[in-house]
Structures are given as structure tokens and as C-alpha cells.
Short mmCIF file of C-alpha atoms in Angstrom, two decimals:
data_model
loop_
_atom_site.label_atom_id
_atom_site.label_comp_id
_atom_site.label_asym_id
_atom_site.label_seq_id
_atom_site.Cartn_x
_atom_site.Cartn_y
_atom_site.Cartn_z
CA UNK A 1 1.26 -15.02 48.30
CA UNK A 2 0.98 -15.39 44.33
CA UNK A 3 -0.16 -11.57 44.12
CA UNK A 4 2.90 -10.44 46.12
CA UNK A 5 5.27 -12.07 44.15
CA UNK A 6 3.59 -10.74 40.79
CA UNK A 7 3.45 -6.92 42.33
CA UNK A 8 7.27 -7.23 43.24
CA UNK A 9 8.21 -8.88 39.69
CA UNK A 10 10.92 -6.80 38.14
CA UNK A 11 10.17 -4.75 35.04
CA UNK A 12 12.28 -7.32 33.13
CA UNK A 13 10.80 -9.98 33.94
CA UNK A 14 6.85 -8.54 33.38
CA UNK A 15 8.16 -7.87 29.93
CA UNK A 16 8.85 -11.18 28.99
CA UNK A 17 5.86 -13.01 30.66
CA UNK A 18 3.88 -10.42 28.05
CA UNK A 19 5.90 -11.69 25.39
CA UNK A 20 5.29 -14.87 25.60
CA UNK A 21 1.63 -14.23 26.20
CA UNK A 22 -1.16 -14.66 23.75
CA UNK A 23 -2.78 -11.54 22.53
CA UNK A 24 -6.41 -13.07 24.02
CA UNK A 25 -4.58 -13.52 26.94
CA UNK A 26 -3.74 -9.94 27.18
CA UNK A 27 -6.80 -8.37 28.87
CA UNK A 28 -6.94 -11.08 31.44
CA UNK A 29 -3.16 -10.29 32.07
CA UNK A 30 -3.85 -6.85 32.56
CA UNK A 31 -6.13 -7.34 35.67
CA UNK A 32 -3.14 -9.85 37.26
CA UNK A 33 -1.54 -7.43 39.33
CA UNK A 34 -0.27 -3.66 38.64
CA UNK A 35 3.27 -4.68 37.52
CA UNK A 36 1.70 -6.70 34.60
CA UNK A 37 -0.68 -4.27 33.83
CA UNK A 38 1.58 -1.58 31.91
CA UNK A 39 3.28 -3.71 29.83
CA UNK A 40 0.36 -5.98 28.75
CA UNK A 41 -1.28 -2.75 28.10
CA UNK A 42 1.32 -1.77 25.68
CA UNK A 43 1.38 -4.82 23.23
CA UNK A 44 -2.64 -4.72 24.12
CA UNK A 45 -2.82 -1.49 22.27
CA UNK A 46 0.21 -1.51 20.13
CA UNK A 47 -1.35 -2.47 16.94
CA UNK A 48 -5.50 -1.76 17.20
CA UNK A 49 -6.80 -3.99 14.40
CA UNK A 50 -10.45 -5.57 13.88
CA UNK A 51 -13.07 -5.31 11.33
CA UNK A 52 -15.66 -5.25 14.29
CA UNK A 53 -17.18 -1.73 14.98
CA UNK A 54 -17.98 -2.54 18.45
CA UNK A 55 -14.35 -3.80 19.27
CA UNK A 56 -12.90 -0.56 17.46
CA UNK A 57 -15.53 1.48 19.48
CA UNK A 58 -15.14 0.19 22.97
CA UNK A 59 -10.88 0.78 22.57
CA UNK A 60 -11.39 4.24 21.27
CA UNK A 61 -13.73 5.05 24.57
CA UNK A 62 -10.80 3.33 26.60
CA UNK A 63 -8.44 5.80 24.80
CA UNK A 64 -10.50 8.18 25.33
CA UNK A 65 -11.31 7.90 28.95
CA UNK A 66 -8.01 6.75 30.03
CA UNK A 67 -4.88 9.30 29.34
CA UNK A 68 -2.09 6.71 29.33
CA UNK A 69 -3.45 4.63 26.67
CA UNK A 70 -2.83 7.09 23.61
CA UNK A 71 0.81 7.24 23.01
CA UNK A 72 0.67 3.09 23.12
CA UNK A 73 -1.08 2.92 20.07
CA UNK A 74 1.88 2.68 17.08
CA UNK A 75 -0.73 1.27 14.21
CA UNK A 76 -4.25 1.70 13.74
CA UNK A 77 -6.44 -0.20 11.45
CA UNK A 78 -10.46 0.50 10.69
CA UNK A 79 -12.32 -1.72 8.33
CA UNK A 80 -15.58 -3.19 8.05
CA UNK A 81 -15.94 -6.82 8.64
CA UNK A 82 -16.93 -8.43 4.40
CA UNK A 83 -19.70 -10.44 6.70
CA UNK A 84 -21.39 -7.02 7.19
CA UNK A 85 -24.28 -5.75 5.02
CA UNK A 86 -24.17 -2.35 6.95
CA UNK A 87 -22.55 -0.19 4.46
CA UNK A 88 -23.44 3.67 7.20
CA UNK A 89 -21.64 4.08 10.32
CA UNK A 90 -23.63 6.10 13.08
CA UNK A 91 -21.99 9.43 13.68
CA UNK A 92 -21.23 8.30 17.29
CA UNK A 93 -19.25 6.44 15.99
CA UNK A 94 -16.68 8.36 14.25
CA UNK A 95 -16.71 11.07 16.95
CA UNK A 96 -15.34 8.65 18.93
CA UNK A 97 -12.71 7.73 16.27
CA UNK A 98 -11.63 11.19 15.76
CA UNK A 99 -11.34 11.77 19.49
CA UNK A 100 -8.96 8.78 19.71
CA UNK A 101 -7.32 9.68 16.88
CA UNK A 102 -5.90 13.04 18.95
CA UNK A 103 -4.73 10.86 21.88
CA UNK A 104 -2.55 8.65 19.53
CA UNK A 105 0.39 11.04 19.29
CA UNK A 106 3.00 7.99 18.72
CA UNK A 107 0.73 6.73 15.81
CA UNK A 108 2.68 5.30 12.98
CA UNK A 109 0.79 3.71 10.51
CA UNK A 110 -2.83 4.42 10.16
CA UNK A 111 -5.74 2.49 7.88
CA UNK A 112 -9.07 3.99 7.30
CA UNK A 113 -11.94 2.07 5.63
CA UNK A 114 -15.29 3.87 5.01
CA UNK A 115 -17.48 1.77 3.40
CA UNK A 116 -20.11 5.12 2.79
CA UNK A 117 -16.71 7.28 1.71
CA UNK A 118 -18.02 9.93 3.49
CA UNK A 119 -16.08 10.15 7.20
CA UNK A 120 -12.48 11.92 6.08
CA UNK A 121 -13.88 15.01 8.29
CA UNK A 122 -12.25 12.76 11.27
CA UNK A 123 -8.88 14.41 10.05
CA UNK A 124 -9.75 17.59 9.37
CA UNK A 125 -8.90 19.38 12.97
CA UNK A 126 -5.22 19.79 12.07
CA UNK A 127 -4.48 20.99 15.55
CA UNK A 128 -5.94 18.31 17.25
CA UNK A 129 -3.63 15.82 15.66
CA UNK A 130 -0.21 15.34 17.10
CA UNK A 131 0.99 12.37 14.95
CA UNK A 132 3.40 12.14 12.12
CA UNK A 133 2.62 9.27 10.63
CA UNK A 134 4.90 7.21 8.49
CA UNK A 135 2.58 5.13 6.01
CA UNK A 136 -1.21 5.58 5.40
CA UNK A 137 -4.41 3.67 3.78
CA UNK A 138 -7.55 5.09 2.92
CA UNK A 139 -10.58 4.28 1.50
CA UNK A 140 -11.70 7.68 1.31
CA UNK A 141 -12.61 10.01 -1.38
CA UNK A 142 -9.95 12.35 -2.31
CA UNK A 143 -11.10 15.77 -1.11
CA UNK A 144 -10.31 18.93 1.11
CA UNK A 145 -10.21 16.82 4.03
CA UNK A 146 -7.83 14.27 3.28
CA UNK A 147 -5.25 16.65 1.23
CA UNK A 148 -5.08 19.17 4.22
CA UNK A 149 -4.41 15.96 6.37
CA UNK A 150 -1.65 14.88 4.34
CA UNK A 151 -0.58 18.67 4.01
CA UNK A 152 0.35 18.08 7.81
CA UNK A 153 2.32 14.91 7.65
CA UNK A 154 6.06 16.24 6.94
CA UNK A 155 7.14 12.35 7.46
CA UNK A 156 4.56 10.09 5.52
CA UNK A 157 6.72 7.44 3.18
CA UNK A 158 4.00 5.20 1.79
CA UNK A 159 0.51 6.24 1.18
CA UNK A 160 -2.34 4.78 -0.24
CA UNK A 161 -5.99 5.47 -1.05
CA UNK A 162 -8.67 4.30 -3.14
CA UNK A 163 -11.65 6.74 -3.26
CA UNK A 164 -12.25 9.13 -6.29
CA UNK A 165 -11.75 12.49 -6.32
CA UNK A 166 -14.14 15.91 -5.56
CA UNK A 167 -14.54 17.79 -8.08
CA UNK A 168 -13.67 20.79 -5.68
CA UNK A 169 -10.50 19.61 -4.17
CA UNK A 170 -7.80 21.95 -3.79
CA UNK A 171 -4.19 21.62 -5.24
CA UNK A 172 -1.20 21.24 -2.27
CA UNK A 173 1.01 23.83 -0.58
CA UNK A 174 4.22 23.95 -1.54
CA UNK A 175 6.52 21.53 0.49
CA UNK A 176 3.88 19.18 1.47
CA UNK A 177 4.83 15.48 1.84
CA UNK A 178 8.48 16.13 1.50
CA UNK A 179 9.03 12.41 2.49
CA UNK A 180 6.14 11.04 0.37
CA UNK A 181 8.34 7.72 -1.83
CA UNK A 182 5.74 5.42 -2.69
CA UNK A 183 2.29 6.18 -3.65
CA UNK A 184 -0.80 3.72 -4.62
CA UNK A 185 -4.42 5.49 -6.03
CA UNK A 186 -6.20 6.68 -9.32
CA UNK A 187 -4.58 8.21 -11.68
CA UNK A 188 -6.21 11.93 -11.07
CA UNK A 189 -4.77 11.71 -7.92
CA UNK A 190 -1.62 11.04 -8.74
CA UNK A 191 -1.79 14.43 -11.24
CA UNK A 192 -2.49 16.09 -8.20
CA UNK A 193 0.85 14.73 -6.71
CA UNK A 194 2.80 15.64 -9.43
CA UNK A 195 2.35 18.98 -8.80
CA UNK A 196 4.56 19.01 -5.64
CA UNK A 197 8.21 18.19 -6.05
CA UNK A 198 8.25 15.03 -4.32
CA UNK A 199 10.80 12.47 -4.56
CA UNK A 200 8.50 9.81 -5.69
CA UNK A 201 10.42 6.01 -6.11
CA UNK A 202 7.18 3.81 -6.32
CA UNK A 203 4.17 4.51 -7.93
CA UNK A 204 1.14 2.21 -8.80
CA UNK A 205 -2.36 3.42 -10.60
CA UNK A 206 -5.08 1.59 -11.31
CA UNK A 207 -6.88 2.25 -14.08
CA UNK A 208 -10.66 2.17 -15.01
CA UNK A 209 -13.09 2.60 -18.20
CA UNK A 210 -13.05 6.12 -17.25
CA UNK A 211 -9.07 6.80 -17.08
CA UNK A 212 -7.77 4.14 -19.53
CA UNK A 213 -7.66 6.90 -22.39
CA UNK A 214 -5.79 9.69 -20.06
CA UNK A 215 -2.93 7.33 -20.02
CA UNK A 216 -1.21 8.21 -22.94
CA UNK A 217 -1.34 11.77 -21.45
CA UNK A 218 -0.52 10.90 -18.29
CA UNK A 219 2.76 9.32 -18.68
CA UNK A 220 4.42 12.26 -19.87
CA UNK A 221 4.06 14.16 -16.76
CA UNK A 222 6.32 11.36 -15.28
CA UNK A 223 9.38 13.22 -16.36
CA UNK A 224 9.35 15.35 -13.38
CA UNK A 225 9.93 12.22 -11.52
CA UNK A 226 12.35 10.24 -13.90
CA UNK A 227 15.25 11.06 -11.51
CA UNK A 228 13.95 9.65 -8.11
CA UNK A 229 11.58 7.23 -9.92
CA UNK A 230 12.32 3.36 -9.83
CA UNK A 231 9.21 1.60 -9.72
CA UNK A 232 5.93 2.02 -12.18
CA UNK A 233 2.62 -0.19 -11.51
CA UNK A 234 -0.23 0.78 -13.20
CA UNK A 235 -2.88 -1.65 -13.31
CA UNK A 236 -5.09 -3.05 -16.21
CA UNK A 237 -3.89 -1.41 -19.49
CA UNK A 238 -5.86 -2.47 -22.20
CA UNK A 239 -4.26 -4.30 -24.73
CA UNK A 240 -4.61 -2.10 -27.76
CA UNK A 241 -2.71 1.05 -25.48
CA UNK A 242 0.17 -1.51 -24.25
CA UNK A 243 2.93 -0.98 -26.99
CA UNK A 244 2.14 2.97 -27.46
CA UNK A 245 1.92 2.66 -23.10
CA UNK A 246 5.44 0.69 -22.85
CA UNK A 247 7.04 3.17 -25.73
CA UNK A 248 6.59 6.48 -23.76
CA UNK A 249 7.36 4.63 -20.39
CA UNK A 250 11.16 3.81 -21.94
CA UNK A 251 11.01 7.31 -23.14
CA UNK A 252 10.08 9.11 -20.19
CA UNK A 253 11.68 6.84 -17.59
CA UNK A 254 14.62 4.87 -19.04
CA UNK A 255 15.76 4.37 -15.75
CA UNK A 256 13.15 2.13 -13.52
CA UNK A 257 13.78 -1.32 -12.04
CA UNK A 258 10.38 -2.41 -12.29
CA UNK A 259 7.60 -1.89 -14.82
CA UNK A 260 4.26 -3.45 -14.76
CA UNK A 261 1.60 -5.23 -15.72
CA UNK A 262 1.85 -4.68 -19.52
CA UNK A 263 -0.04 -7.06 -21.60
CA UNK A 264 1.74 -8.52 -24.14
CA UNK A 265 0.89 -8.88 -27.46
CA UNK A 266 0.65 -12.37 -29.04
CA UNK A 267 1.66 -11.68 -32.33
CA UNK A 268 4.42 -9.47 -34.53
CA UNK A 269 4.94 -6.67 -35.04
CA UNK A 270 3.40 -5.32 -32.08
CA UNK A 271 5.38 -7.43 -29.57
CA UNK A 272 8.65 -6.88 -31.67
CA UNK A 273 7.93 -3.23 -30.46
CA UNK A 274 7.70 -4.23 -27.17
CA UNK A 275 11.08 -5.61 -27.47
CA UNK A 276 12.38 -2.45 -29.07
CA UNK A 277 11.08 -0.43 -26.25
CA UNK A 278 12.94 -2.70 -23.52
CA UNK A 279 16.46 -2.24 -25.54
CA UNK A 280 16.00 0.93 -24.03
CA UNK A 281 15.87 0.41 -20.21
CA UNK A 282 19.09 -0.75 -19.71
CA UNK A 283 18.61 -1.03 -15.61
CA UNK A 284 14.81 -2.68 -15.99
CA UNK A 285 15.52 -5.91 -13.04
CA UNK A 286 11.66 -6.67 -12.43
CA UNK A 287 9.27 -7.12 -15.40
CA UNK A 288 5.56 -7.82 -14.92
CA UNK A 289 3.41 -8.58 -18.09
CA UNK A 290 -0.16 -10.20 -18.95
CA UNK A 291 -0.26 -12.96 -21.65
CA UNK A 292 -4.37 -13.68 -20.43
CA UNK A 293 -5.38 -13.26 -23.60
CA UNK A 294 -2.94 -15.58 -25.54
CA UNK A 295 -4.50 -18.41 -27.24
CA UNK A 296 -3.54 -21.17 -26.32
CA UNK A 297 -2.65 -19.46 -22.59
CA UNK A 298 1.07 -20.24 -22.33
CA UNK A 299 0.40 -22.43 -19.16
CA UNK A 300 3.55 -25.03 -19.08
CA UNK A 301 6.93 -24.29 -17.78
CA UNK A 302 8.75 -24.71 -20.92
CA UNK A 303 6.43 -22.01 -22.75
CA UNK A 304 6.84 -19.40 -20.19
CA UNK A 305 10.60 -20.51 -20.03
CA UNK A 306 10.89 -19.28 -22.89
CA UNK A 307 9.03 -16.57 -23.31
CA UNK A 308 11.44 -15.49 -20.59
CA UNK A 309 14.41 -16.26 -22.14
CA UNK A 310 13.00 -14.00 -25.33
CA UNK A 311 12.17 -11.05 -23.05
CA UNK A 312 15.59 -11.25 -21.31
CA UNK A 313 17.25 -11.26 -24.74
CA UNK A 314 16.28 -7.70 -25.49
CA UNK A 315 16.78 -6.88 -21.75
CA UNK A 316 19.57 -8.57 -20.34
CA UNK A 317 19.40 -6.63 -17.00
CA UNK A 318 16.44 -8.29 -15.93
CA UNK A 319 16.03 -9.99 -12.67
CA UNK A 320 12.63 -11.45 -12.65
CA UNK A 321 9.65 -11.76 -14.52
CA UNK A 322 6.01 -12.02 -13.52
CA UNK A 323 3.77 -13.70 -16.05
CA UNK A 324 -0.34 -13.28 -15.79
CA UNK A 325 -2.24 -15.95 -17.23
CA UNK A 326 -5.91 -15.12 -16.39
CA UNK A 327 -6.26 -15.41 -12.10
CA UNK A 328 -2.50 -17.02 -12.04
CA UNK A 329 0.91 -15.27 -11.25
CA UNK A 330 4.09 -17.16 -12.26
CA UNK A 331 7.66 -15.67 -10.62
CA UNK A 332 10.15 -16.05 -12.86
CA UNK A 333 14.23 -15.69 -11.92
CA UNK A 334 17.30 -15.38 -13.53
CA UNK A 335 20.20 -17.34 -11.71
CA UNK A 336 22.67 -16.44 -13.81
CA UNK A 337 22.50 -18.80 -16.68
CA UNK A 338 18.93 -20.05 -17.14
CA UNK A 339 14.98 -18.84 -15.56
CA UNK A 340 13.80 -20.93 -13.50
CA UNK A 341 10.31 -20.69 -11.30
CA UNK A 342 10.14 -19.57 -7.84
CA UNK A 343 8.63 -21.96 -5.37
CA UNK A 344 5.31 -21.27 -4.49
CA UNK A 345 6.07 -21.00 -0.86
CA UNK A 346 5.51 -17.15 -0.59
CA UNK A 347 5.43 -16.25 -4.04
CA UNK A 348 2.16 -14.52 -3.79
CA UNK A 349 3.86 -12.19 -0.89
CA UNK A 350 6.75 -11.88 -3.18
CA UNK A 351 4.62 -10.70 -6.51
CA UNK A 352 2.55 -8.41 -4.73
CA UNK A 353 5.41 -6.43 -3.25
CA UNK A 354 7.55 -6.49 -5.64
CA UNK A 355 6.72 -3.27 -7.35
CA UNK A 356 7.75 -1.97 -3.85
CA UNK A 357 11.16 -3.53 -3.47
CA UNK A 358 13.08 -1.41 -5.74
#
């Protein structure tokens, strides 16, 4: 009699019983009756996340196999579990991947982590493809493969990748990524973006041994973006390149909301020119700087109060500031009349994305 009832249960109804369901619940739901089965199905494959190879294998087979599954999947994340010492993935493996990959054709977001960096041939059959996806994460190197991916992906907003770069890798067509605003990898990569004319608003770099002395060279070529432009991250500047670093920023891009991390000089002159460059950015709201190498580190509230209140005085547009004191991130905020700290409930979220939120 219970089986009846479930096979007659309206769509409405089926929908909200898979709501309310627990995602380990979901597979058992599915093999309730056939009314269930669709929509625990969709959430089931919805969002395909797990750092297990065997769990990502057996749902690409099912998507595989089974023709309905495909368009269910909306975000698809592959990573290695950290409790893994295997660093090589058999090729059976990422056949299967790549054949999954072409039955996803309502895929939306899309995370790719190779521990070997040597897989990104899984997205080189262009015509096999039939997603647009909107934001992307790969830890792949940047080479033929992956640019004549992205080449095909007219509606990507946010993308993201960590590899280095071939030697070999060729520059992009014309019009490629014409919806590309936020972008997050090494700075030769981000040359090769500057050679399109995107619309860029976010950009973050992380720098290395190797790139720390392109910087200076690097910034410069911003200019092509200083009109769309609103946030700059680029990641551990050394010290000695920060005031040169912050002066061409204000330069180049007078006009960002956010810049970050610049370490900040303890002593004068060199942080008085650090001031002078941020009388410059007269719509700067989020400020991000390093002070890890202060001594003493300017750990109580009333020193970094004040520092605040200093930085604000030579940029009075400023919103918030984020101050880096070895492994610790203090949010800082302006309410009008004095800084005070943010509470730590979320804070972390808040710091990481802020170079984002502009």
C-alpha cells in the first residue's frame, strides 16, 4: 500500500520530501519508487563533489551509461583527497572523466585538480563539449589545451588556475572570453590575458622567486585595463619592491576599490611614500597591507587602530582595511567616525573574498 501511495505522489510533493532529505539519504531515496527517483536524482547529481577517485569514477560511468543523468550535473568538482600519497591517475580514469564531461551540457561551474599537471587533454575535443560554463578552477598547467578550452567558453566570468605555463603555448583568438571579469593565476598568464580586450574587474597574481622582479614591468601593462579594472591582488611582494609596486599601481590604476597585500614599511620615508601614493586613489574603499615584519608586530587593537586611522588620513575613501601580522588577518571598518574590528564570526570568509566584492 506504501509503494502505491509513493508512485501516485504528486510532482510537488516528491520535490519537497527531496528537499528535506539528507544528501546520504539520496541514493536510498532514489530506489523508493519511480516518482522519487527523478527528483532525488537531480539534487543527487546537482553538485558532483569528492576528493575520492573511486566516488568521482563510479558517477562518471553512471553518466556515462545512463543518458538522463548529464544535463543534471550544474557543478563539478575533481580533487585528490590531502590523505592520498598517489600523486598519477590511471588513464582509465580520465577517459572516463572526459566522457562525462560531454554529457554535462548544463555544467556551470567546473574544478579540475591534477595532482601530476598533466590531464588538460580531457578538454581538448572542442566539439565534444556542449557546456558554457560560467566560473572555472584548474590546477593545470597553462598550455594548448587549456587556452583552446577557454577559447570556447563565450560566457566564463571567474576563472582560476594555478599551473605554470608551456613554453609553447599559443596566444588567444581574438574575441575569446568576452565575459572573462575576474581572473586568479601567475603572472605570465595573466600577460597572456592582456592581450585580448577583456573587461577584466578583478585580478589576483601570485607571485614567486621567479616573477617577483617582472613586477615592476608588469604593472604597466595594466593600463589597458584601468577602465573596467576595480580590484588588484597580487600576492607576496617583497618588501624592498612595495613603495616603487604601490607608486605605479596609483599611476596606472587611480581608479580601483581594492588594492592588496602591500607590505608596509616600518619606518620614514618609505612609508610616507606610501601615503603619497594613496592621495592619489581617491575611490580606494578596501586596503589590504602586511606589517609581518614590524618589530614589535603591531598586535593590540589600539596599535592597529591607529595605524588605521593614519592610512585613512591620506585616503579618506577607504572602507576597510586588512592588516597581516605573520599567519593573522585583522578586518578593519570605518563606521563613519572611528575603525573599529570586525567580529570574528566570518571574518576569514569576509577577507578572503574581499578582493572579489568590488
Amino acid at each position: 500500500m506504501s509503494n502505491i501511495t509513493t508512485m501516485t505522489l504528486p510532482p510537488e510533493a516528491c520535490h519537497r520530501i527531496v528537499h528535506w532529505t539528507r544528501r546520504c539519504d539520496l541514493t536510498a531515496l532514489c530506489l523508493t519508487s519511480k516518482s522519487l527517483q527523478k527528483s532525488a536524482e537531480i539534487r543527487l547529481y546537482e553538485v558532483i563533489m569528492s576528493g575520492d577517485i573511486n566516488v568521482i569514477f563510479r558517477a562518471c560511468e553512471s553518466i556515462v551509461s545512463q543518458e538522463r543523468l548529464g544535463p543534471y550535473v550544474r557543478s563539478f568538482y575533481l580533487y585528490l583527497n590531502a590523505r592520498r600519497t598517489q600523486t598519477e591517475l590511471p588513464t582509465r580514469f580520465w577517459n572516463m572523466v572526459q566522457k562525462a564531461l560531454w554529457k554535462m551540457r548544463c555544467l556551470d561551474v567546473l574544478y579540475i585538480d591534477d595532482p601530476a599537471r598533466a590531464n588538460s587533454w580531457i578538454l581538448n575535443d572542442i566539439p565534444k563539449i556542449p557546456f558554457q560554463l560560467r566560473e572555472a578552477n584548474f590546477r593545470l598547467p597553462w598550455n594548448r589545451h587549456v587556452i583552446k578550452f577557454l577559447e570556447s567558453q563565450n560566457k566564463l566570468r571567474q576563472f582560476h588556475i594555478s599551473g605554470g605555463i608551456d613554453e609553447d603555448a599559443p596566444q588567444f583568438e581574438d574575441g575569446s572570453l568576452p565575459d572573462l571579469c575576474t581572473f586568479d593565476g601567475h603572472l605570465a598568464s595573466a600577460m597572456h590575458l592582456l592581450s585580448l580586450p577583456c573587461c577584466l574587474r578583478h585580478l589576483r597574481i601570485p607571485l614567486d622567486r621567479s616573477t617577483n622582479k617582472q613586477l615592476l614591468d608588469f604593472i604597466p601593462n595594466l593600463s589597458t585595463l584601468s577602465r573596467t579594472l576595480r580590484s588588484l591582488n597580487i600576492i607576496h611582494i617583497p618588501e624592498e619592491l612595495s613603495v616603487e609596486a604601490i607608486k605605479l599601481i596609483s599611476f596606472v590604476c587611480p581608479d580601483l576599490h581594492y588594492v592588496g597585500i602591500i607590505p608596509l614599511p616600518m619606518t620614514f620615508p618609505h612609508r610616507s611614500m606610501i601615503h603619497d601614493a594613496l592621495l592619489a586613489m581617491h575611490n580606494l574603499r578596501d586596503l589590504e597591507i602586511d606589517v609581518s615584519r614590524w618589530s614589535p608586530l603591531p598586535n593590540t587593537g589600539s596599535l592597529q587602530r591607529m595605524l588605521a586611522t593614519e592610512l585613512h588620513t591620506y585616503c579618506p575613501s577607504i572602507e576597510h582595511i586588512v592588516l597581516r601580522t605573520g599567519s593573522n588577518r585583522t578586518l578593519w571598518y570605518f563606521d563613519g567616525n572611528e575603525w573599529n574590528i570586525r567580529s570574528e564570526n566570518g571574518q576569514h570568509l569576509l577577507v578572503d573574498g574581499l578582493w572579489k566584492s568590488r
